[in-house]
Amino acid sequence: LRQCAGTVVYVAPQVLLYILLCGYPPFRGETDAAIMTAIRRGNYSFPARDWSIVSENAKALIRSLLKMKVKDRISIEDALEHSWTQDPPRDGAQLSKTL
């Protein structure tokens, strides 16, 4: 990423799953510049307060979608075939909070 195209609030398709599971984007900062720096560096995390109820399998899918180099990211076809998207929880798991 060499230049800004669009705005910082634009949501790339790769980050939608992250947002859907926790309610906020993976790249955060106090200013647009700080957010862009986090994006360029690939700085994101899974804070326990919001992610403790999310499976490791879901987090693995997100990690594979948020690879900084396009060639390292999985394709949409592979994402749809990922075990997390293919095998929903069978134990009645559900979100315990309203987003």
Tab-separated table of C-alpha atoms in Angstrom:
chain	number	residue	atom	x	y	z
A	1	LEU	CA	0.000	0.000	0.000
A	2	ARG	CA	1.797	3.084	-1.231
A	3	GLN	CA	-0.993	5.646	-1.276
A	4	CYS	CA	-4.435	6.168	0.186
A	5	ALA	CA	-7.282	5.336	-2.161
A	6	GLY	CA	-10.677	6.349	-0.832
A	7	THR	CA	-11.170	7.010	2.856
A	8	VAL	CA	-10.078	5.329	6.061
A	9	VAL	CA	-13.674	4.374	6.803
A	10	TYR	CA	-13.921	2.328	3.595
A	11	VAL	CA	-14.303	-1.283	4.603
A	12	ALA	CA	-12.405	-3.746	2.446
A	13	PRO	CA	-14.161	-7.073	1.973
A	14	GLN	CA	-11.327	-8.829	3.856
A	15	VAL	CA	-12.196	-7.052	7.100
A	16	LEU	CA	-15.948	-7.592	7.077
A	17	LEU	CA	-15.812	-10.913	8.908
A	18	TYR	CA	-13.708	-9.339	11.664
A	19	ILE	CA	-16.260	-6.545	12.054
A	20	LEU	CA	-19.209	-8.938	12.003
A	21	LEU	CA	-17.735	-11.024	14.818
A	22	CYS	CA	-16.738	-8.216	17.186
A	23	GLY	CA	-18.448	-5.012	16.073
A	24	TYR	CA	-15.441	-2.868	15.168
A	25	PRO	CA	-12.695	-2.854	12.518
A	26	PRO	CA	-9.359	-4.610	13.018
A	27	PHE	CA	-7.241	-1.550	12.344
A	28	ARG	CA	-7.684	1.260	14.844
A	29	GLY	CA	-6.057	4.528	15.771
A	30	GLU	CA	-6.746	7.982	17.174
A	31	THR	CA	-6.287	9.679	13.788
A	32	ASP	CA	-6.668	8.762	10.134
A	33	ALA	CA	-2.869	8.712	9.894
A	34	ALA	CA	-2.616	6.289	12.826
A	35	ILE	CA	-5.251	4.037	11.260
A	36	MET	CA	-3.399	4.043	7.945
A	37	THR	CA	-0.159	3.170	9.750
A	38	ALA	CA	-1.890	0.229	11.471
A	39	ILE	CA	-3.228	-0.942	8.102
A	40	ARG	CA	0.194	-0.684	6.412
A	41	ARG	CA	1.848	-2.583	9.255
A	42	GLY	CA	-0.896	-5.169	9.510
A	43	ASN	CA	-1.361	-4.322	13.205
A	44	TYR	CA	-4.502	-5.967	14.485
A	45	SER	CA	-5.330	-8.205	17.404
A	46	PHE	CA	-8.143	-10.207	18.941
A	47	PRO	CA	-8.804	-8.522	22.321
A	48	ALA	CA	-10.007	-11.162	24.778
A	49	ARG	CA	-12.916	-9.062	26.044
A	50	ASP	CA	-14.550	-9.346	22.613
A	51	TRP	CA	-12.921	-12.425	21.116
A	52	SER	CA	-12.954	-14.986	23.920
A	53	ILE	CA	-16.257	-16.370	22.612
A	54	VAL	CA	-14.966	-16.648	19.036
A	55	SER	CA	-13.444	-19.952	17.969
A	56	GLU	CA	-9.787	-20.326	17.056
A	57	ASN	CA	-10.970	-21.656	13.705
A	58	ALA	CA	-12.773	-18.368	12.974
A	59	LYS	CA	-9.681	-16.414	14.010
A	60	ALA	CA	-7.550	-18.562	11.698
A	61	LEU	CA	-9.843	-17.708	8.790
A	62	ILE	CA	-9.599	-14.005	9.610
A	63	ARG	CA	-5.789	-14.218	9.815
A	64	SER	CA	-5.694	-15.811	6.375
A	65	LEU	CA	-7.934	-13.047	4.992
A	66	LEU	CA	-5.932	-10.192	6.534
A	67	LYS	CA	-2.545	-11.118	5.086
A	68	MET	CA	-0.839	-7.910	4.013
A	69	LYS	CA	0.495	-9.318	0.750
A	70	VAL	CA	-2.272	-10.152	-1.696
A	71	LYS	CA	-0.410	-13.235	-2.911
A	72	ASP	CA	-0.415	-14.609	0.659
A	73	ARG	CA	-4.186	-14.153	1.194
A	74	ILE	CA	-6.607	-16.965	0.578
A	75	SER	CA	-9.062	-16.520	-2.254
A	76	ILE	CA	-12.776	-16.047	-1.712
A	77	GLU	CA	-13.258	-19.586	-2.978
A	78	ASP	CA	-10.843	-20.908	-0.357
A	79	ALA	CA	-12.511	-18.788	2.331
A	80	LEU	CA	-15.879	-20.291	1.439
A	81	GLU	CA	-14.336	-23.756	1.656
A	82	HIS	CA	-12.610	-23.042	4.996
A	83	SER	CA	-13.660	-25.412	7.769
A	84	TRP	CA	-15.168	-22.544	9.803
A	85	THR	CA	-17.590	-21.656	7.016
A	86	GLN	CA	-18.334	-25.294	6.220
A	87	ASP	CA	-18.831	-26.676	9.744
A	88	PRO	CA	-21.079	-24.515	11.932
A	89	PRO	CA	-20.901	-25.106	15.701
A	90	ARG	CA	-22.986	-28.066	16.777
A	91	ASP	CA	-22.957	-27.301	20.502
A	92	GLY	CA	-25.565	-24.535	20.381
A	93	ALA	CA	-22.888	-21.847	20.596
A	94	GLN	CA	-24.222	-18.353	20.211
A	95	LEU	CA	-23.055	-14.808	20.727
A	96	SER	CA	-23.541	-13.749	24.312
A	97	LYS	CA	-23.773	-10.027	23.679
A	98	THR	CA	-25.572	-7.685	21.384
A	99	LEU	CA	-23.319	-5.910	18.921
